[in-house]
């Protein structure tokens, strides 16, 4: 996978999709309102993302990501990667999936923080967690859920 910054405008999201790749791993995903000047527009992973945005089912679980986050956040984000395409879960469920205690306020807060600071939304599909903010704008999360629900 080529390294660099890759982006395209998406009519479906009313924003651009920007992906940062280093060492063959996705390290950042964002949804800027305008296309960055320094971004390349051609990349196979962007092709997959845009096929997904057009309704093609893709879980992206084979995409290598590079997370530089605290260990407890990593557990939450890795658990979130296991939420199936088209399904939504609660934060409580993600907490359980991460091996944390949903009755422990600190564990729930850790999960909420990890999801809101998710550096690679879409590849860690925090939009599938319906009661917590994710790493993408709320309007983008809503559209992604709509795409997956058919």
PDB file of C-alpha atoms in Angstrom:
ATOM      1  CA  UNK A   1       0.000   0.000   0.000  1.00  0.00           C
ATOM      2  CA  UNK A   2       1.484   3.342  -1.013  1.00  0.00           C
ATOM      3  CA  UNK A   3       2.238   5.794   1.763  1.00  0.00           C
ATOM      4  CA  UNK A   4       0.959   9.355   1.784  1.00  0.00           C
ATOM      5  CA  UNK A   5      -2.213  11.387   2.090  1.00  0.00           C
ATOM      6  CA  UNK A   6      -5.074  10.428  -0.214  1.00  0.00           C
ATOM      7  CA  UNK A   7      -8.455  12.119  -0.524  1.00  0.00           C
ATOM      8  CA  UNK A   8     -11.511  12.508  -2.717  1.00  0.00           C
ATOM      9  CA  UNK A   9     -14.687  14.514  -2.526  1.00  0.00           C
ATOM     10  CA  UNK A  10     -17.808  12.540  -1.690  1.00  0.00           C
ATOM     11  CA  UNK A  11     -21.220  13.761  -2.798  1.00  0.00           C
ATOM     12  CA  UNK A  12     -22.718  11.068  -0.552  1.00  0.00           C
ATOM     13  CA  UNK A  13     -21.132  12.596   2.569  1.00  0.00           C
ATOM     14  CA  UNK A  14     -21.073  16.233   1.448  1.00  0.00           C
ATOM     15  CA  UNK A  15     -17.412  16.185   2.488  1.00  0.00           C
ATOM     16  CA  UNK A  16     -14.100  14.775   1.420  1.00  0.00           C
ATOM     17  CA  UNK A  17     -12.691  11.495   2.691  1.00  0.00           C
ATOM     18  CA  UNK A  18      -9.014  11.772   3.624  1.00  0.00           C
ATOM     19  CA  UNK A  19      -6.797   8.809   4.492  1.00  0.00           C
ATOM     20  CA  UNK A  20      -3.233   8.965   5.814  1.00  0.00           C
ATOM     21  CA  UNK A  21      -1.052   5.892   5.273  1.00  0.00           C
ATOM     22  CA  UNK A  22       2.423   5.236   6.693  1.00  0.00           C
ATOM     23  CA  UNK A  23       4.333   1.980   6.457  1.00  0.00           C
ATOM     24  CA  UNK A  24       1.367   0.387   4.698  1.00  0.00           C
ATOM     25  CA  UNK A  25      -0.932   1.092   7.655  1.00  0.00           C
ATOM     26  CA  UNK A  26      -3.789   3.565   7.851  1.00  0.00           C
ATOM     27  CA  UNK A  27      -2.922   6.010  10.627  1.00  0.00           C
ATOM     28  CA  UNK A  28      -5.586   8.637  10.080  1.00  0.00           C
ATOM     29  CA  UNK A  29      -9.002   9.140   8.550  1.00  0.00           C
ATOM     30  CA  UNK A  30     -10.800  12.454   8.427  1.00  0.00           C
ATOM     31  CA  UNK A  31     -13.701  14.064   6.641  1.00  0.00           C
ATOM     32  CA  UNK A  32     -12.679  17.643   5.762  1.00  0.00           C
ATOM     33  CA  UNK A  33     -15.223  19.965   4.199  1.00  0.00           C
ATOM     34  CA  UNK A  34     -12.876  20.716   1.294  1.00  0.00           C
ATOM     35  CA  UNK A  35     -10.418  18.569  -0.613  1.00  0.00           C
ATOM     36  CA  UNK A  36      -6.875  19.088   0.726  1.00  0.00           C
ATOM     37  CA  UNK A  37      -4.509  20.590  -1.863  1.00  0.00           C
ATOM     38  CA  UNK A  38      -1.669  18.184  -1.101  1.00  0.00           C
ATOM     39  CA  UNK A  39      -3.680  14.952  -1.261  1.00  0.00           C
ATOM     40  CA  UNK A  40      -3.447  12.399  -4.035  1.00  0.00           C
ATOM     41  CA  UNK A  41      -6.822  11.225  -5.354  1.00  0.00           C
ATOM     42  CA  UNK A  42      -5.863   7.784  -6.688  1.00  0.00           C
ATOM     43  CA  UNK A  43      -5.492   4.894  -4.272  1.00  0.00           C
ATOM     44  CA  UNK A  44      -7.001   1.372  -4.182  1.00  0.00           C
ATOM     45  CA  UNK A  45      -8.214   1.867  -0.611  1.00  0.00           C
ATOM     46  CA  UNK A  46     -10.083   5.019  -1.625  1.00  0.00           C
ATOM     47  CA  UNK A  47     -11.653   2.978  -4.437  1.00  0.00           C
ATOM     48  CA  UNK A  48     -12.931   0.528  -1.797  1.00  0.00           C
ATOM     49  CA  UNK A  49     -14.189   3.333   0.436  1.00  0.00           C
ATOM     50  CA  UNK A  50     -16.120   4.883  -2.429  1.00  0.00           C
ATOM     51  CA  UNK A  51     -17.594   1.506  -3.428  1.00  0.00           C
ATOM     52  CA  UNK A  52     -18.702   1.181   0.222  1.00  0.00           C
ATOM     53  CA  UNK A  53     -20.219   4.670   0.109  1.00  0.00           C
ATOM     54  CA  UNK A  54     -22.140   3.550  -2.982  1.00  0.00           C
ATOM     55  CA  UNK A  55     -23.637   0.680  -0.979  1.00  0.00           C
ATOM     56  CA  UNK A  56     -21.186  -2.192  -1.458  1.00  0.00           C
ATOM     57  CA  UNK A  57     -20.812  -4.188   1.760  1.00  0.00           C
ATOM     58  CA  UNK A  58     -17.252  -3.952   3.106  1.00  0.00           C
ATOM     59  CA  UNK A  59     -16.201  -4.487   6.712  1.00  0.00           C
ATOM     60  CA  UNK A  60     -12.613  -3.280   6.058  1.00  0.00           C
ATOM     61  CA  UNK A  61     -11.373  -5.792   8.637  1.00  0.00           C
ATOM     62  CA  UNK A  62      -8.419  -6.685   6.396  1.00  0.00           C
ATOM     63  CA  UNK A  63      -7.176  -3.086   6.307  1.00  0.00           C
ATOM     64  CA  UNK A  64      -4.058  -2.711   8.428  1.00  0.00           C
ATOM     65  CA  UNK A  65      -4.281   0.192  10.834  1.00  0.00           C
ATOM     66  CA  UNK A  66      -1.603   1.806  12.950  1.00  0.00           C
ATOM     67  CA  UNK A  67      -2.968   2.876  16.307  1.00  0.00           C
ATOM     68  CA  UNK A  68      -0.805   5.052  18.518  1.00  0.00           C
ATOM     69  CA  UNK A  69      -3.214   5.290  21.435  1.00  0.00           C
ATOM     70  CA  UNK A  70      -3.122   4.201  25.085  1.00  0.00           C
ATOM     71  CA  UNK A  71      -3.505   0.447  25.669  1.00  0.00           C
ATOM     72  CA  UNK A  72      -7.022   0.696  27.155  1.00  0.00           C
ATOM     73  CA  UNK A  73      -8.161   2.785  24.183  1.00  0.00           C
ATOM     74  CA  UNK A  74      -6.636   0.219  21.819  1.00  0.00           C
ATOM     75  CA  UNK A  75      -8.707  -2.532  23.483  1.00  0.00           C
ATOM     76  CA  UNK A  76     -11.886  -0.535  22.910  1.00  0.00           C
ATOM     77  CA  UNK A  77     -11.044   0.315  19.305  1.00  0.00           C
ATOM     78  CA  UNK A  78     -10.039  -3.263  18.473  1.00  0.00           C
ATOM     79  CA  UNK A  79     -13.308  -4.501  19.992  1.00  0.00           C
ATOM     80  CA  UNK A  80     -15.219  -1.967  17.898  1.00  0.00           C
ATOM     81  CA  UNK A  81     -13.644  -3.410  14.741  1.00  0.00           C
ATOM     82  CA  UNK A  82     -15.617  -6.596  15.503  1.00  0.00           C
ATOM     83  CA  UNK A  83     -19.050  -4.958  15.278  1.00  0.00           C
ATOM     84  CA  UNK A  84     -20.534  -6.436  12.080  1.00  0.00           C
ATOM     85  CA  UNK A  85     -21.424  -4.367   9.028  1.00  0.00           C
ATOM     86  CA  UNK A  86     -24.977  -3.034   9.274  1.00  0.00           C
ATOM     87  CA  UNK A  87     -25.332  -3.603  13.023  1.00  0.00           C
ATOM     88  CA  UNK A  88     -25.251  -1.088  15.829  1.00  0.00           C
ATOM     89  CA  UNK A  89     -24.371  -1.673  19.453  1.00  0.00           C
ATOM     90  CA  UNK A  90     -24.323   0.290  22.689  1.00  0.00           C
ATOM     91  CA  UNK A  91     -21.243   1.602  24.465  1.00  0.00           C
ATOM     92  CA  UNK A  92     -22.015  -0.930  27.187  1.00  0.00           C
ATOM     93  CA  UNK A  93     -21.675  -3.740  24.638  1.00  0.00           C
ATOM     94  CA  UNK A  94     -18.342  -2.370  23.368  1.00  0.00           C
ATOM     95  CA  UNK A  95     -17.105  -2.122  26.954  1.00  0.00           C
ATOM     96  CA  UNK A  96     -17.940  -5.801  27.450  1.00  0.00           C
ATOM     97  CA  UNK A  97     -16.374  -6.758  24.118  1.00  0.00           C
ATOM     98  CA  UNK A  98     -13.173  -4.976  25.211  1.00  0.00           C
ATOM     99  CA  UNK A  99     -13.061  -7.001  28.427  1.00  0.00           C
ATOM    100  CA  UNK A 100     -13.894  -4.002  30.590  1.00  0.00           C
ATOM    101  CA  UNK A 101     -16.649  -3.641  33.206  1.00  0.00           C
ATOM    102  CA  UNK A 102     -19.819  -1.845  32.021  1.00  0.00           C
ATOM    103  CA  UNK A 103     -20.783  -1.233  35.660  1.00  0.00           C
ATOM    104  CA  UNK A 104     -17.535   0.665  36.255  1.00  0.00           C
ATOM    105  CA  UNK A 105     -18.005   4.356  35.379  1.00  0.00           C
ATOM    106  CA  UNK A 106     -14.288   4.713  34.613  1.00  0.00           C
ATOM    107  CA  UNK A 107     -14.395   1.885  32.069  1.00  0.00           C
ATOM    108  CA  UNK A 108     -17.429   3.383  30.342  1.00  0.00           C
ATOM    109  CA  UNK A 109     -15.715   6.792  30.251  1.00  0.00           C
ATOM    110  CA  UNK A 110     -12.572   5.174  28.820  1.00  0.00           C
ATOM    111  CA  UNK A 111     -14.657   3.634  26.037  1.00  0.00           C
ATOM    112  CA  UNK A 112     -16.416   6.916  25.254  1.00  0.00           C
ATOM    113  CA  UNK A 113     -13.074   8.724  25.162  1.00  0.00           C
ATOM    114  CA  UNK A 114     -11.477   6.083  22.927  1.00  0.00           C
ATOM    115  CA  UNK A 115     -14.388   6.240  20.483  1.00  0.00           C
ATOM    116  CA  UNK A 116     -14.497  10.044  20.354  1.00  0.00           C
ATOM    117  CA  UNK A 117     -10.723  10.188  19.758  1.00  0.00           C
ATOM    118  CA  UNK A 118     -10.713   7.339  17.211  1.00  0.00           C
ATOM    119  CA  UNK A 119      -8.015   8.314  14.680  1.00  0.00           C
ATOM    120  CA  UNK A 120      -9.257   5.898  11.992  1.00  0.00           C
ATOM    121  CA  UNK A 121     -13.057   6.082  11.822  1.00  0.00           C
ATOM    122  CA  UNK A 122     -14.610   3.889   9.156  1.00  0.00           C
ATOM    123  CA  UNK A 123     -11.820   1.294   9.557  1.00  0.00           C
ATOM    124  CA  UNK A 124     -12.630   1.216  13.270  1.00  0.00           C
ATOM    125  CA  UNK A 125     -16.384   1.604  12.696  1.00  0.00           C
ATOM    126  CA  UNK A 126     -17.344   3.755  15.663  1.00  0.00           C
ATOM    127  CA  UNK A 127     -20.409   4.879  13.694  1.00  0.00           C
ATOM    128  CA  UNK A 128     -21.836   1.467  14.658  1.00  0.00           C
ATOM    129  CA  UNK A 129     -21.863   2.499  18.333  1.00  0.00           C
ATOM    130  CA  UNK A 130     -25.161   4.322  18.533  1.00  0.00           C
ATOM    131  CA  UNK A 131     -24.875   6.058  21.897  1.00  0.00           C
ATOM    132  CA  UNK A 132     -21.361   7.522  21.805  1.00  0.00           C
ATOM    133  CA  UNK A 133     -19.655  10.164  19.693  1.00  0.00           C
ATOM    134  CA  UNK A 134     -17.105   8.804  17.240  1.00  0.00           C
ATOM    135  CA  UNK A 135     -14.051  10.135  15.488  1.00  0.00           C
ATOM    136  CA  UNK A 136     -16.089  11.466  12.572  1.00  0.00           C
ATOM    137  CA  UNK A 137     -18.590  14.341  12.489  1.00  0.00           C
ATOM    138  CA  UNK A 138     -22.067  13.302  13.687  1.00  0.00           C
ATOM    139  CA  UNK A 139     -23.599  13.917  10.242  1.00  0.00           C
ATOM    140  CA  UNK A 140     -21.031  11.582   8.658  1.00  0.00           C
ATOM    141  CA  UNK A 141     -21.731   8.865  11.250  1.00  0.00           C
ATOM    142  CA  UNK A 142     -25.451   9.154  10.532  1.00  0.00           C
ATOM    143  CA  UNK A 143     -24.883   8.816   6.784  1.00  0.00           C
ATOM    144  CA  UNK A 144     -22.591   5.807   7.265  1.00  0.00           C
ATOM    145  CA  UNK A 145     -25.269   4.089   9.370  1.00  0.00           C
ATOM    146  CA  UNK A 146     -27.793   4.901   6.645  1.00  0.00           C
ATOM    147  CA  UNK A 147     -25.575   3.392   3.953  1.00  0.00           C
ATOM    148  CA  UNK A 148     -25.175   0.198   5.977  1.00  0.00           C
ATOM    149  CA  UNK A 149     -28.869  -0.126   6.776  1.00  0.00           C
ATOM    150  CA  UNK A 150     -29.652  -0.361   3.114  1.00  0.00           C
TER     151      UNK A 150
END
